[in-house]
JSON list of C-alpha atoms in Angstrom, two decimals:
[
{"chain": "A", "resi": 34, "resn": "ALA", "atom": "CA", "xyz": [1.08, 17.59, -5.47]},
{"chain": "A", "resi": 35, "resn": "GLN", "atom": "CA", "xyz": [2.89, 14.87, -3.57]},
{"chain": "A", "resi": 36, "resn": "SER", "atom": "CA", "xyz": [5.37, 12.29, -4.82]},
{"chain": "A", "resi": 37, "resn": "VAL", "atom": "CA", "xyz": [7.85, 9.76, -3.53]},
{"chain": "A", "resi": 38, "resn": "THR", "atom": "CA", "xyz": [11.12, 8.55, -5.03]},
{"chain": "A", "resi": 39, "resn": "GLN", "atom": "CA", "xyz": [12.84, 5.45, -3.75]},
{"chain": "A", "resi": 40, "resn": "LEU", "atom": "CA", "xyz": [16.46, 5.28, -4.84]},
{"chain": "A", "resi": 41, "resn": "GLY", "atom": "CA", "xyz": [17.47, 1.78, -5.83]},
{"chain": "A", "resi": 42, "resn": "SER", "atom": "CA", "xyz": [14.95, -0.84, -6.85]},
{"chain": "A", "resi": 43, "resn": "HIS", "atom": "CA", "xyz": [17.21, -3.57, -5.44]},
{"chain": "A", "resi": 44, "resn": "VAL", "atom": "CA", "xyz": [19.52, -3.47, -2.43]},
{"chain": "A", "resi": 45, "resn": "SER", "atom": "CA", "xyz": [21.65, -6.39, -1.29]},
{"chain": "A", "resi": 46, "resn": "VAL", "atom": "CA", "xyz": [23.40, -6.61, 2.08]},
{"chain": "A", "resi": 47, "resn": "SER", "atom": "CA", "xyz": [25.18, -9.23, 4.12]},
{"chain": "A", "resi": 48, "resn": "GLU", "atom": "CA", "xyz": [23.59, -10.58, 7.26]},
{"chain": "A", "resi": 49, "resn": "GLY", "atom": "CA", "xyz": [24.66, -8.35, 10.15]},
{"chain": "A", "resi": 50, "resn": "ALA", "atom": "CA", "xyz": [25.39, -5.35, 7.93]},
{"chain": "A", "resi": 51, "resn": "LEU", "atom": "CA", "xyz": [23.69, -1.97, 8.02]},
{"chain": "A", "resi": 52, "resn": "VAL", "atom": "CA", "xyz": [20.49, -1.63, 6.03]},
{"chain": "A", "resi": 53, "resn": "LEU", "atom": "CA", "xyz": [19.85, 1.74, 4.36]},
{"chain": "A", "resi": 54, "resn": "LEU", "atom": "CA", "xyz": [16.86, 2.21, 2.09]},
{"chain": "A", "resi": 55, "resn": "ARG", "atom": "CA", "xyz": [16.46, 5.66, 0.61]},
{"chain": "A", "resi": 56, "resn": "CYS", "atom": "CA", "xyz": [13.28, 7.67, 0.20]},
{"chain": "A", "resi": 57, "resn": "ASN", "atom": "CA", "xyz": [12.85, 11.26, -0.93]},
{"chain": "A", "resi": 58, "resn": "TYR", "atom": "CA", "xyz": [9.50, 12.98, -1.01]},
{"chain": "A", "resi": 59, "resn": "SER", "atom": "CA", "xyz": [7.88, 16.03, -2.47]},
{"chain": "A", "resi": 60, "resn": "SER", "atom": "CA", "xyz": [4.99, 17.71, -0.72]},
{"chain": "A", "resi": 61, "resn": "SER", "atom": "CA", "xyz": [3.53, 21.21, -0.70]},
{"chain": "A", "resi": 62, "resn": "VAL", "atom": "CA", "xyz": [2.07, 20.67, 2.77]},
{"chain": "A", "resi": 63, "resn": "PRO", "atom": "CA", "xyz": [3.57, 19.18, 5.93]},
{"chain": "A", "resi": 64, "resn": "PRO", "atom": "CA", "xyz": [3.87, 15.51, 5.08]},
{"chain": "A", "resi": 65, "resn": "TYR", "atom": "CA", "xyz": [2.93, 12.34, 6.83]},
{"chain": "A", "resi": 66, "resn": "LEU", "atom": "CA", "xyz": [5.46, 9.68, 5.88]},
{"chain": "A", "resi": 67, "resn": "PHE", "atom": "CA", "xyz": [5.28, 5.91, 6.08]},
{"chain": "A", "resi": 68, "resn": "TRP", "atom": "CA", "xyz": [7.35, 2.82, 5.44]},
{"chain": "A", "resi": 69, "resn": "TYR", "atom": "CA", "xyz": [5.63, -0.43, 4.62]},
{"chain": "A", "resi": 70, "resn": "VAL", "atom": "CA", "xyz": [7.10, -3.90, 4.21]},
{"chain": "A", "resi": 71, "resn": "GLN", "atom": "CA", "xyz": [5.76, -6.63, 1.95]},
{"chain": "A", "resi": 72, "resn": "TYR", "atom": "CA", "xyz": [6.83, -10.23, 2.42]},
{"chain": "A", "resi": 73, "resn": "PRO", "atom": "CA", "xyz": [6.26, -12.69, -0.44]},
{"chain": "A", "resi": 74, "resn": "ASN", "atom": "CA", "xyz": [2.62, -13.45, -1.11]},
{"chain": "A", "resi": 75, "resn": "GLN", "atom": "CA", "xyz": [1.45, -11.10, 1.63]},
{"chain": "A", "resi": 76, "resn": "GLY", "atom": "CA", "xyz": [-0.08, -7.68, 1.90]},
{"chain": "A", "resi": 77, "resn": "LEU", "atom": "CA", "xyz": [1.77, -4.55, 2.95]},
{"chain": "A", "resi": 78, "resn": "GLN", "atom": "CA", "xyz": [2.47, -4.15, 6.65]},
{"chain": "A", "resi": 79, "resn": "LEU", "atom": "CA", "xyz": [3.12, -0.83, 8.34]},
{"chain": "A", "resi": 80, "resn": "LEU", "atom": "CA", "xyz": [6.71, -0.59, 9.62]},
{"chain": "A", "resi": 81, "resn": "LEU", "atom": "CA", "xyz": [6.67, 2.95, 10.95]},
{"chain": "A", "resi": 82, "resn": "LYS", "atom": "CA", "xyz": [5.21, 6.40, 10.39]},
{"chain": "A", "resi": 83, "resn": "TYR", "atom": "CA", "xyz": [6.17, 10.03, 10.82]},
{"chain": "A", "resi": 84, "resn": "THR", "atom": "CA", "xyz": [3.33, 12.36, 11.80]},
{"chain": "A", "resi": 85, "resn": "SER", "atom": "CA", "xyz": [5.12, 15.63, 12.74]},
{"chain": "A", "resi": 86, "resn": "ALA", "atom": "CA", "xyz": [6.22, 14.58, 16.21]},
{"chain": "A", "resi": 87, "resn": "ALA", "atom": "CA", "xyz": [9.79, 13.31, 16.78]},
{"chain": "A", "resi": 88, "resn": "THR", "atom": "CA", "xyz": [11.94, 13.36, 13.65]},
{"chain": "A", "resi": 89, "resn": "LEU", "atom": "CA", "xyz": [13.53, 10.01, 14.49]},
{"chain": "A", "resi": 90, "resn": "VAL", "atom": "CA", "xyz": [10.86, 7.34, 14.30]},
{"chain": "A", "resi": 91, "resn": "LYS", "atom": "CA", "xyz": [11.28, 3.82, 15.59]},
{"chain": "A", "resi": 92, "resn": "GLY", "atom": "CA", "xyz": [9.29, 1.00, 14.07]},
{"chain": "A", "resi": 93, "resn": "ILE", "atom": "CA", "xyz": [8.90, -2.72, 14.31]},
{"chain": "A", "resi": 94, "resn": "ASN", "atom": "CA", "xyz": [11.65, -5.29, 13.80]},
{"chain": "A", "resi": 95, "resn": "GLY", "atom": "CA", "xyz": [14.43, -2.86, 14.77]},
{"chain": "A", "resi": 96, "resn": "PHE", "atom": "CA", "xyz": [13.88, -0.44, 11.88]},
{"chain": "A", "resi": 97, "resn": "GLU", "atom": "CA", "xyz": [13.94, 3.30, 12.24]},
{"chain": "A", "resi": 98, "resn": "ALA", "atom": "CA", "xyz": [13.71, 6.30, 9.94]},
{"chain": "A", "resi": 99, "resn": "GLU", "atom": "CA", "xyz": [14.69, 9.92, 10.26]},
{"chain": "A", "resi": 100, "resn": "PHE", "atom": "CA", "xyz": [12.69, 12.79, 8.81]},
{"chain": "A", "resi": 101, "resn": "LYS", "atom": "CA", "xyz": [14.99, 15.45, 7.36]},
{"chain": "A", "resi": 102, "resn": "LYS", "atom": "CA", "xyz": [12.99, 18.39, 6.09]},
{"chain": "A", "resi": 103, "resn": "SER", "atom": "CA", "xyz": [16.03, 20.18, 4.62]},
{"chain": "A", "resi": 104, "resn": "GLU", "atom": "CA", "xyz": [16.82, 17.13, 2.51]},
{"chain": "A", "resi": 105, "resn": "THR", "atom": "CA", "xyz": [13.17, 16.10, 1.93]},
{"chain": "A", "resi": 106, "resn": "SER", "atom": "CA", "xyz": [14.22, 12.61, 2.93]},
{"chain": "A", "resi": 107, "resn": "PHE", "atom": "CA", "xyz": [12.88, 9.80, 5.08]},
{"chain": "A", "resi": 108, "resn": "HIS", "atom": "CA", "xyz": [15.47, 7.04, 4.79]},
{"chain": "A", "resi": 109, "resn": "LEU", "atom": "CA", "xyz": [14.92, 3.69, 6.49]},
{"chain": "A", "resi": 110, "resn": "THR", "atom": "CA", "xyz": [17.73, 2.07, 8.46]},
{"chain": "A", "resi": 111, "resn": "LYS", "atom": "CA", "xyz": [18.47, -0.97, 10.54]},
{"chain": "A", "resi": 112, "resn": "PRO", "atom": "CA", "xyz": [21.85, -1.43, 12.24]},
{"chain": "A", "resi": 113, "resn": "SER", "atom": "CA", "xyz": [22.14, -5.17, 11.62]},
{"chain": "A", "resi": 114, "resn": "ALA", "atom": "CA", "xyz": [20.34, -7.04, 8.84]},
{"chain": "A", "resi": 115, "resn": "HIS", "atom": "CA", "xyz": [18.71, -10.38, 9.49]},
{"chain": "A", "resi": 116, "resn": "MET", "atom": "CA", "xyz": [17.82, -12.97, 6.91]},
{"chain": "A", "resi": 117, "resn": "SER", "atom": "CA", "xyz": [14.15, -12.47, 7.78]},
{"chain": "A", "resi": 118, "resn": "ASP", "atom": "CA", "xyz": [14.37, -8.82, 6.64]},
{"chain": "A", "resi": 119, "resn": "ALA", "atom": "CA", "xyz": [14.43, -9.91, 3.00]},
{"chain": "A", "resi": 120, "resn": "ALA", "atom": "CA", "xyz": [11.29, -8.35, 1.54]},
{"chain": "A", "resi": 121, "resn": "GLU", "atom": "CA", "xyz": [10.08, -5.40, -0.52]},
{"chain": "A", "resi": 122, "resn": "TYR", "atom": "CA", "xyz": [9.89, -2.04, 1.18]},
{"chain": "A", "resi": 123, "resn": "PHE", "atom": "CA", "xyz": [7.64, 0.84, 0.18]},
{"chain": "A", "resi": 124, "resn": "CYS", "atom": "CA", "xyz": [7.85, 4.46, 1.20]},
{"chain": "A", "resi": 125, "resn": "ALA", "atom": "CA", "xyz": [4.63, 6.50, 1.11]},
{"chain": "A", "resi": 126, "resn": "VAL", "atom": "CA", "xyz": [3.61, 10.13, 1.64]},
{"chain": "A", "resi": 127, "resn": "GLY", "atom": "CA", "xyz": [0.27, 11.55, 2.71]},
{"chain": "A", "resi": 128, "resn": "SER", "atom": "CA", "xyz": [-1.13, 14.62, 4.39]},
{"chain": "A", "resi": 129, "resn": "GLY", "atom": "CA", "xyz": [-3.28, 15.36, 7.38]},
{"chain": "A", "resi": 130, "resn": "GLY", "atom": "CA", "xyz": [-7.02, 15.35, 6.79]},
{"chain": "A", "resi": 131, "resn": "TYR", "atom": "CA", "xyz": [-6.56, 13.69, 3.43]},
{"chain": "A", "resi": 132, "resn": "ASN", "atom": "CA", "xyz": [-6.14, 9.98, 3.65]},
{"chain": "A", "resi": 133, "resn": "LYS", "atom": "CA", "xyz": [-4.84, 9.11, 0.20]},
{"chain": "A", "resi": 134, "resn": "LEU", "atom": "CA", "xyz": [-1.24, 7.88, 0.28]},
{"chain": "A", "resi": 135, "resn": "ILE", "atom": "CA", "xyz": [1.21, 8.10, -2.61]},
{"chain": "A", "resi": 136, "resn": "PHE", "atom": "CA", "xyz": [3.53, 5.08, -2.73]},
{"chain": "A", "resi": 137, "resn": "GLY", "atom": "CA", "xyz": [7.02, 4.79, -4.13]},
{"chain": "A", "resi": 138, "resn": "ALA", "atom": "CA", "xyz": [7.99, 2.07, -6.58]},
{"chain": "A", "resi": 139, "resn": "GLY", "atom": "CA", "xyz": [9.46, -0.11, -3.85]},
{"chain": "A", "resi": 140, "resn": "THR", "atom": "CA", "xyz": [12.92, -1.41, -2.98]},
{"chain": "A", "resi": 141, "resn": "ARG", "atom": "CA", "xyz": [13.58, -5.12, -2.86]},
{"chain": "A", "resi": 142, "resn": "LEU", "atom": "CA", "xyz": [16.00, -5.98, -0.05]},
{"chain": "A", "resi": 143, "resn": "ALA", "atom": "CA", "xyz": [18.05, -9.15, -0.32]},
{"chain": "A", "resi": 144, "resn": "VAL", "atom": "CA", "xyz": [20.06, -10.41, 2.67]},
{"chain": "A", "resi": 145, "resn": "HIS", "atom": "CA", "xyz": [22.78, -12.95, 2.04]},
{"chain": "A", "resi": 146, "resn": "PRO", "atom": "CA", "xyz": [24.74, -15.01, 4.56]},
{"chain": "B", "resi": 128, "resn": "ASP", "atom": "CA", "xyz": [-9.14, -7.37, 15.46]},
{"chain": "B", "resi": 129, "resn": "ALA", "atom": "CA", "xyz": [-9.13, -9.64, 12.41]},
{"chain": "B", "resi": 130, "resn": "GLY", "atom": "CA", "xyz": [-7.72, -6.93, 10.18]},
{"chain": "B", "resi": 131, "resn": "VAL", "atom": "CA", "xyz": [-8.80, -6.29, 6.61]},
{"chain": "B", "resi": 132, "resn": "ILE", "atom": "CA", "xyz": [-10.26, -9.47, 5.15]},
{"chain": "B", "resi": 133, "resn": "GLN", "atom": "CA", "xyz": [-10.22, -10.17, 1.44]},
{"chain": "B", "resi": 134, "resn": "SER", "atom": "CA", "xyz": [-11.73, -13.05, -0.46]},
{"chain": "B", "resi": 135, "resn": "PRO", "atom": "CA", "xyz": [-10.95, -15.11, -2.34]},
{"chain": "B", "resi": 136, "resn": "ARG", "atom": "CA", "xyz": [-7.17, -15.39, -1.86]},
{"chain": "B", "resi": 137, "resn": "HIS", "atom": "CA", "xyz": [-6.73, -16.82, -5.33]},
{"chain": "B", "resi": 138, "resn": "GLU", "atom": "CA", "xyz": [-8.98, -16.67, -8.37]},
{"chain": "B", "resi": 139, "resn": "VAL", "atom": "CA", "xyz": [-8.41, -18.27, -11.73]},
{"chain": "B", "resi": 140, "resn": "THR", "atom": "CA", "xyz": [-10.93, -17.48, -14.41]},
{"chain": "B", "resi": 141, "resn": "GLU", "atom": "CA", "xyz": [-11.32, -17.61, -18.16]},
{"chain": "B", "resi": 142, "resn": "MET", "atom": "CA", "xyz": [-11.21, -14.56, -20.31]},
{"chain": "B", "resi": 143, "resn": "GLY", "atom": "CA", "xyz": [-14.64, -12.99, -20.66]},
{"chain": "B", "resi": 144, "resn": "GLN", "atom": "CA", "xyz": [-15.94, -14.17, -17.30]},
{"chain": "B", "resi": 145, "resn": "GLU", "atom": "CA", "xyz": [-17.11, -11.87, -14.54]},
{"chain": "B", "resi": 146, "resn": "VAL", "atom": "CA", "xyz": [-14.91, -11.67, -11.45]},
{"chain": "B", "resi": 147, "resn": "THR", "atom": "CA", "xyz": [-15.93, -10.27, -8.07]},
{"chain": "B", "resi": 148, "resn": "LEU", "atom": "CA", "xyz": [-13.41, -9.52, -5.37]},
{"chain": "B", "resi": 149, "resn": "ARG", "atom": "CA", "xyz": [-14.56, -8.87, -1.82]},
{"chain": "B", "resi": 150, "resn": "CYS", "atom": "CA", "xyz": [-13.26, -6.85, 1.09]},
{"chain": "B", "resi": 151, "resn": "LYS", "atom": "CA", "xyz": [-14.25, -6.37, 4.71]},
{"chain": "B", "resi": 152, "resn": "PRO", "atom": "CA", "xyz": [-12.49, -3.35, 6.22]},
{"chain": "B", "resi": 153, "resn": "ILE", "atom": "CA", "xyz": [-11.55, -2.88, 9.85]},
{"chain": "B", "resi": 154, "resn": "SER", "atom": "CA", "xyz": [-14.52, -1.87, 11.93]},
{"chain": "B", "resi": 155, "resn": "GLY", "atom": "CA", "xyz": [-14.55, 1.88, 12.52]},
{"chain": "B", "resi": 156, "resn": "HIS", "atom": "CA", "xyz": [-12.35, 2.75, 9.57]},
{"chain": "B", "resi": 157, "resn": "ASP", "atom": "CA", "xyz": [-14.00, 5.32, 7.35]},
{"chain": "B", "resi": 158, "resn": "TYR", "atom": "CA", "xyz": [-11.75, 5.02, 4.29]},
{"chain": "B", "resi": 159, "resn": "LEU", "atom": "CA", "xyz": [-11.44, 2.07, 1.97]},
{"chain": "B", "resi": 160, "resn": "PHE", "atom": "CA", "xyz": [-8.98, 1.74, -0.91]},
{"chain": "B", "resi": 161, "resn": "TRP", "atom": "CA", "xyz": [-8.60, -0.73, -3.77]},
{"chain": "B", "resi": 162, "resn": "TYR", "atom": "CA", "xyz": [-5.11, -1.20, -5.22]},
{"chain": "B", "resi": 163, "resn": "ARG", "atom": "CA", "xyz": [-3.72, -3.36, -8.00]},
{"chain": "B", "resi": 164, "resn": "GLN", "atom": "CA", "xyz": [-0.14, -4.61, -7.95]},
{"chain": "B", "resi": 165, "resn": "THR", "atom": "CA", "xyz": [1.81, -5.91, -10.93]},
{"chain": "B", "resi": 166, "resn": "MET", "atom": "CA", "xyz": [5.49, -6.34, -11.64]},
{"chain": "B", "resi": 167, "resn": "MET", "atom": "CA", "xyz": [5.34, -3.85, -14.50]},
{"chain": "B", "resi": 168, "resn": "ARG", "atom": "CA", "xyz": [3.30, -1.08, -12.91]},
{"chain": "B", "resi": 169, "resn": "GLY", "atom": "CA", "xyz": [3.81, -1.57, -9.18]},
{"chain": "B", "resi": 170, "resn": "LEU", "atom": "CA", "xyz": [1.04, -0.44, -6.82]},
{"chain": "B", "resi": 171, "resn": "GLU", "atom": "CA", "xyz": [-1.79, 1.41, -8.53]},
{"chain": "B", "resi": 172, "resn": "LEU", "atom": "CA", "xyz": [-4.67, 3.05, -6.68]},
{"chain": "B", "resi": 173, "resn": "LEU", "atom": "CA", "xyz": [-7.89, 2.11, -8.45]},
{"chain": "B", "resi": 174, "resn": "ILE", "atom": "CA", "xyz": [-10.56, 3.76, -6.32]},
{"chain": "B", "resi": 175, "resn": "TYR", "atom": "CA", "xyz": [-11.22, 4.86, -2.78]},
{"chain": "B", "resi": 176, "resn": "PHE", "atom": "CA", "xyz": [-14.27, 5.47, -0.62]},
{"chain": "B", "resi": 177, "resn": "ASN", "atom": "CA", "xyz": [-14.95, 7.70, 2.35]},
{"chain": "B", "resi": 178, "resn": "ASN", "atom": "CA", "xyz": [-17.93, 6.76, 4.50]},
{"chain": "B", "resi": 179, "resn": "ASN", "atom": "CA", "xyz": [-19.08, 4.36, 1.76]},
{"chain": "B", "resi": 180, "resn": "VAL", "atom": "CA", "xyz": [-19.06, 7.09, -0.91]},
{"chain": "B", "resi": 181, "resn": "PRO", "atom": "CA", "xyz": [-16.66, 6.80, -3.88]},
{"chain": "B", "resi": 182, "resn": "ILE", "atom": "CA", "xyz": [-14.31, 9.79, -3.77]},
{"chain": "B", "resi": 183, "resn": "ASP", "atom": "CA", "xyz": [-11.83, 9.17, -6.56]},
{"chain": "B", "resi": 184, "resn": "ASP", "atom": "CA", "xyz": [-12.16, 6.51, -9.24]},
{"chain": "B", "resi": 185, "resn": "SER", "atom": "CA", "xyz": [-9.70, 8.02, -11.67]},
{"chain": "B", "resi": 186, "resn": "GLY", "atom": "CA", "xyz": [-7.45, 4.98, -11.34]},
{"chain": "B", "resi": 187, "resn": "MET", "atom": "CA", "xyz": [-10.05, 2.53, -12.59]},
{"chain": "B", "resi": 188, "resn": "PRO", "atom": "CA", "xyz": [-8.59, 1.27, -15.87]},
{"chain": "B", "resi": 189, "resn": "GLU", "atom": "CA", "xyz": [-11.77, 1.21, -17.92]},
{"chain": "B", "resi": 190, "resn": "ASP", "atom": "CA", "xyz": [-15.49, 0.63, -17.78]},
{"chain": "B", "resi": 191, "resn": "ARG", "atom": "CA", "xyz": [-14.99, -3.08, -17.29]},
{"chain": "B", "resi": 192, "resn": "PHE", "atom": "CA", "xyz": [-14.05, -2.29, -13.70]},
{"chain": "B", "resi": 193, "resn": "SER", "atom": "CA", "xyz": [-16.60, -1.24, -11.10]},
{"chain": "B", "resi": 194, "resn": "ALA", "atom": "CA", "xyz": [-16.54, -0.97, -7.31]},
{"chain": "B", "resi": 195, "resn": "LYS", "atom": "CA", "xyz": [-19.23, -0.64, -4.71]},
{"chain": "B", "resi": 196, "resn": "MET", "atom": "CA", "xyz": [-19.44, -0.16, -0.99]},
{"chain": "B", "resi": 197, "resn": "PRO", "atom": "CA", "xyz": [-23.05, -0.83, 0.06]},
{"chain": "B", "resi": 198, "resn": "ASN", "atom": "CA", "xyz": [-22.24, -0.48, 3.76]},
{"chain": "B", "resi": 199, "resn": "ALA", "atom": "CA", "xyz": [-19.37, 0.30, 6.11]},
{"chain": "B", "resi": 200, "resn": "SER", "atom": "CA", "xyz": [-18.33, -3.33, 6.43]},
{"chain": "B", "resi": 201, "resn": "PHE", "atom": "CA", "xyz": [-18.25, -4.54, 2.84]},
{"chain": "B", "resi": 202, "resn": "SER", "atom": "CA", "xyz": [-16.91, -3.58, -0.56]},
{"chain": "B", "resi": 203, "resn": "THR", "atom": "CA", "xyz": [-16.64, -5.32, -3.92]},
{"chain": "B", "resi": 204, "resn": "LEU", "atom": "CA", "xyz": [-14.50, -4.84, -6.98]},
{"chain": "B", "resi": 205, "resn": "LYS", "atom": "CA", "xyz": [-15.97, -6.33, -10.12]},
{"chain": "B", "resi": 206, "resn": "ILE", "atom": "CA", "xyz": [-14.39, -6.94, -13.50]},
{"chain": "B", "resi": 207, "resn": "GLN", "atom": "CA", "xyz": [-16.74, -7.74, -16.36]},
{"chain": "B", "resi": 208, "resn": "PRO", "atom": "CA", "xyz": [-15.62, -9.05, -18.77]},
{"chain": "B", "resi": 209, "resn": "SER", "atom": "CA", "xyz": [-12.20, -10.07, -17.52]},
{"chain": "B", "resi": 210, "resn": "GLU", "atom": "CA", "xyz": [-9.11, -10.07, -19.75]},
{"chain": "B", "resi": 211, "resn": "PRO", "atom": "CA", "xyz": [-5.66, -11.66, -19.36]},
{"chain": "B", "resi": 212, "resn": "ARG", "atom": "CA", "xyz": [-4.09, -8.23, -18.77]},
{"chain": "B", "resi": 213, "resn": "ASP", "atom": "CA", "xyz": [-6.20, -7.91, -15.62]},
{"chain": "B", "resi": 214, "resn": "SER", "atom": "CA", "xyz": [-4.07, -10.62, -14.00]},
{"chain": "B", "resi": 215, "resn": "ALA", "atom": "CA", "xyz": [-2.57, -9.05, -10.88]},
{"chain": "B", "resi": 216, "resn": "VAL", "atom": "CA", "xyz": [-2.79, -9.01, -7.11]},
{"chain": "B", "resi": 217, "resn": "TYR", "atom": "CA", "xyz": [-5.63, -6.82, -5.91]},
{"chain": "B", "resi": 218, "resn": "PHE", "atom": "CA", "xyz": [-5.35, -5.31, -2.45]},
{"chain": "B", "resi": 219, "resn": "CYS", "atom": "CA", "xyz": [-7.94, -3.71, -0.28]},
{"chain": "B", "resi": 220, "resn": "ALA", "atom": "CA", "xyz": [-6.86, -1.33, 2.49]},
{"chain": "B", "resi": 221, "resn": "SER", "atom": "CA", "xyz": [-8.74, 0.66, 5.10]},
{"chain": "B", "resi": 222, "resn": "SER", "atom": "CA", "xyz": [-7.84, 3.59, 7.29]},
{"chain": "B", "resi": 223, "resn": "SER", "atom": "CA", "xyz": [-9.13, 6.24, 9.60]},
{"chain": "B", "resi": 224, "resn": "HIS", "atom": "CA", "xyz": [-7.99, 9.65, 10.68]},
{"chain": "B", "resi": 225, "resn": "SER", "atom": "CA", "xyz": [-8.57, 11.69, 13.77]},
{"chain": "B", "resi": 226, "resn": "ARG", "atom": "CA", "xyz": [-10.82, 14.71, 13.99]},
{"chain": "B", "resi": 227, "resn": "SER", "atom": "CA", "xyz": [-7.70, 16.85, 14.06]},
{"chain": "B", "resi": 228, "resn": "GLY", "atom": "CA", "xyz": [-6.72, 15.36, 10.72]},
{"chain": "B", "resi": 229, "resn": "ASP", "atom": "CA", "xyz": [-3.89, 13.03, 11.70]},
{"chain": "B", "resi": 230, "resn": "ASN", "atom": "CA", "xyz": [-3.21, 10.47, 8.99]},
{"chain": "B", "resi": 231, "resn": "TYR", "atom": "CA", "xyz": [-2.78, 7.05, 10.53]},
{"chain": "B", "resi": 232, "resn": "GLY", "atom": "CA", "xyz": [-1.87, 5.21, 7.37]},
{"chain": "B", "resi": 233, "resn": "TYR", "atom": "CA", "xyz": [-3.45, 2.13, 5.90]},
{"chain": "B", "resi": 234, "resn": "THR", "atom": "CA", "xyz": [-4.04, -1.42, 7.00]},
{"chain": "B", "resi": 235, "resn": "PHE", "atom": "CA", "xyz": [-3.85, -3.76, 4.03]},
{"chain": "B", "resi": 236, "resn": "GLY", "atom": "CA", "xyz": [-5.56, -7.06, 3.42]},
{"chain": "B", "resi": 237, "resn": "SER", "atom": "CA", "xyz": [-3.63, -10.10, 2.22]},
{"chain": "B", "resi": 238, "resn": "GLY", "atom": "CA", "xyz": [-4.75, -9.57, -1.35]},
{"chain": "B", "resi": 239, "resn": "THR", "atom": "CA", "xyz": [-6.48, -11.56, -4.06]},
{"chain": "B", "resi": 240, "resn": "ARG", "atom": "CA", "xyz": [-4.25, -13.05, -6.74]},
{"chain": "B", "resi": 241, "resn": "LEU", "atom": "CA", "xyz": [-6.25, -12.98, -9.96]},
{"chain": "B", "resi": 242, "resn": "THR", "atom": "CA", "xyz": [-5.23, -14.99, -12.98]},
{"chain": "B", "resi": 243, "resn": "VAL", "atom": "CA", "xyz": [-7.22, -14.62, -16.18]},
{"chain": "B", "resi": 244, "resn": "VAL", "atom": "CA", "xyz": [-6.46, -17.28, -18.79]}
]
């Protein structure tokens, strides 16, 4: 069985500060891992994905995530937060050949001046 | 590519009425998913299809909900009769995977915000 845990339902940072959103997964098979972003009144948009290639994955809008098998983690980071990064972020886990994704509960990121 | 297209964007209906939500997936995608999002329960997978065939409908709340995919370019989610607790945002998503089994993730539509009064 697969599962995802996002630590912290709300994260608040100052503009220009480091963004760190935490995601831990559980999977009995090699996982595919994803981060999605949801802006208000919009659908979920793919930020980045890990599919067993490089462990450090770069996505859109300056975000990146590192797959750490030993820690079963896939934390999302951005060196310098921008006001436009305020949104809800979802981590998800899936597996090859099986397209169903399991989503975490989401983390709402607030960015203040 | 126009992406996943959902209609309507907003729907307000009275309790007891039938509601039909529509989705057009990305051309060439062989999986289609219906999700419901609420503040209390987050994202819930209702049902998904592979090559137009329903694979897992265990997330459908009750018999009032039904979903169909008559062809590769169209799917509907119907609620009959609707109840106030069905108020939520309903998302459709589609995806594909390679022959080697790579999982490419989903592309989501913009959602339908349903309000049942």
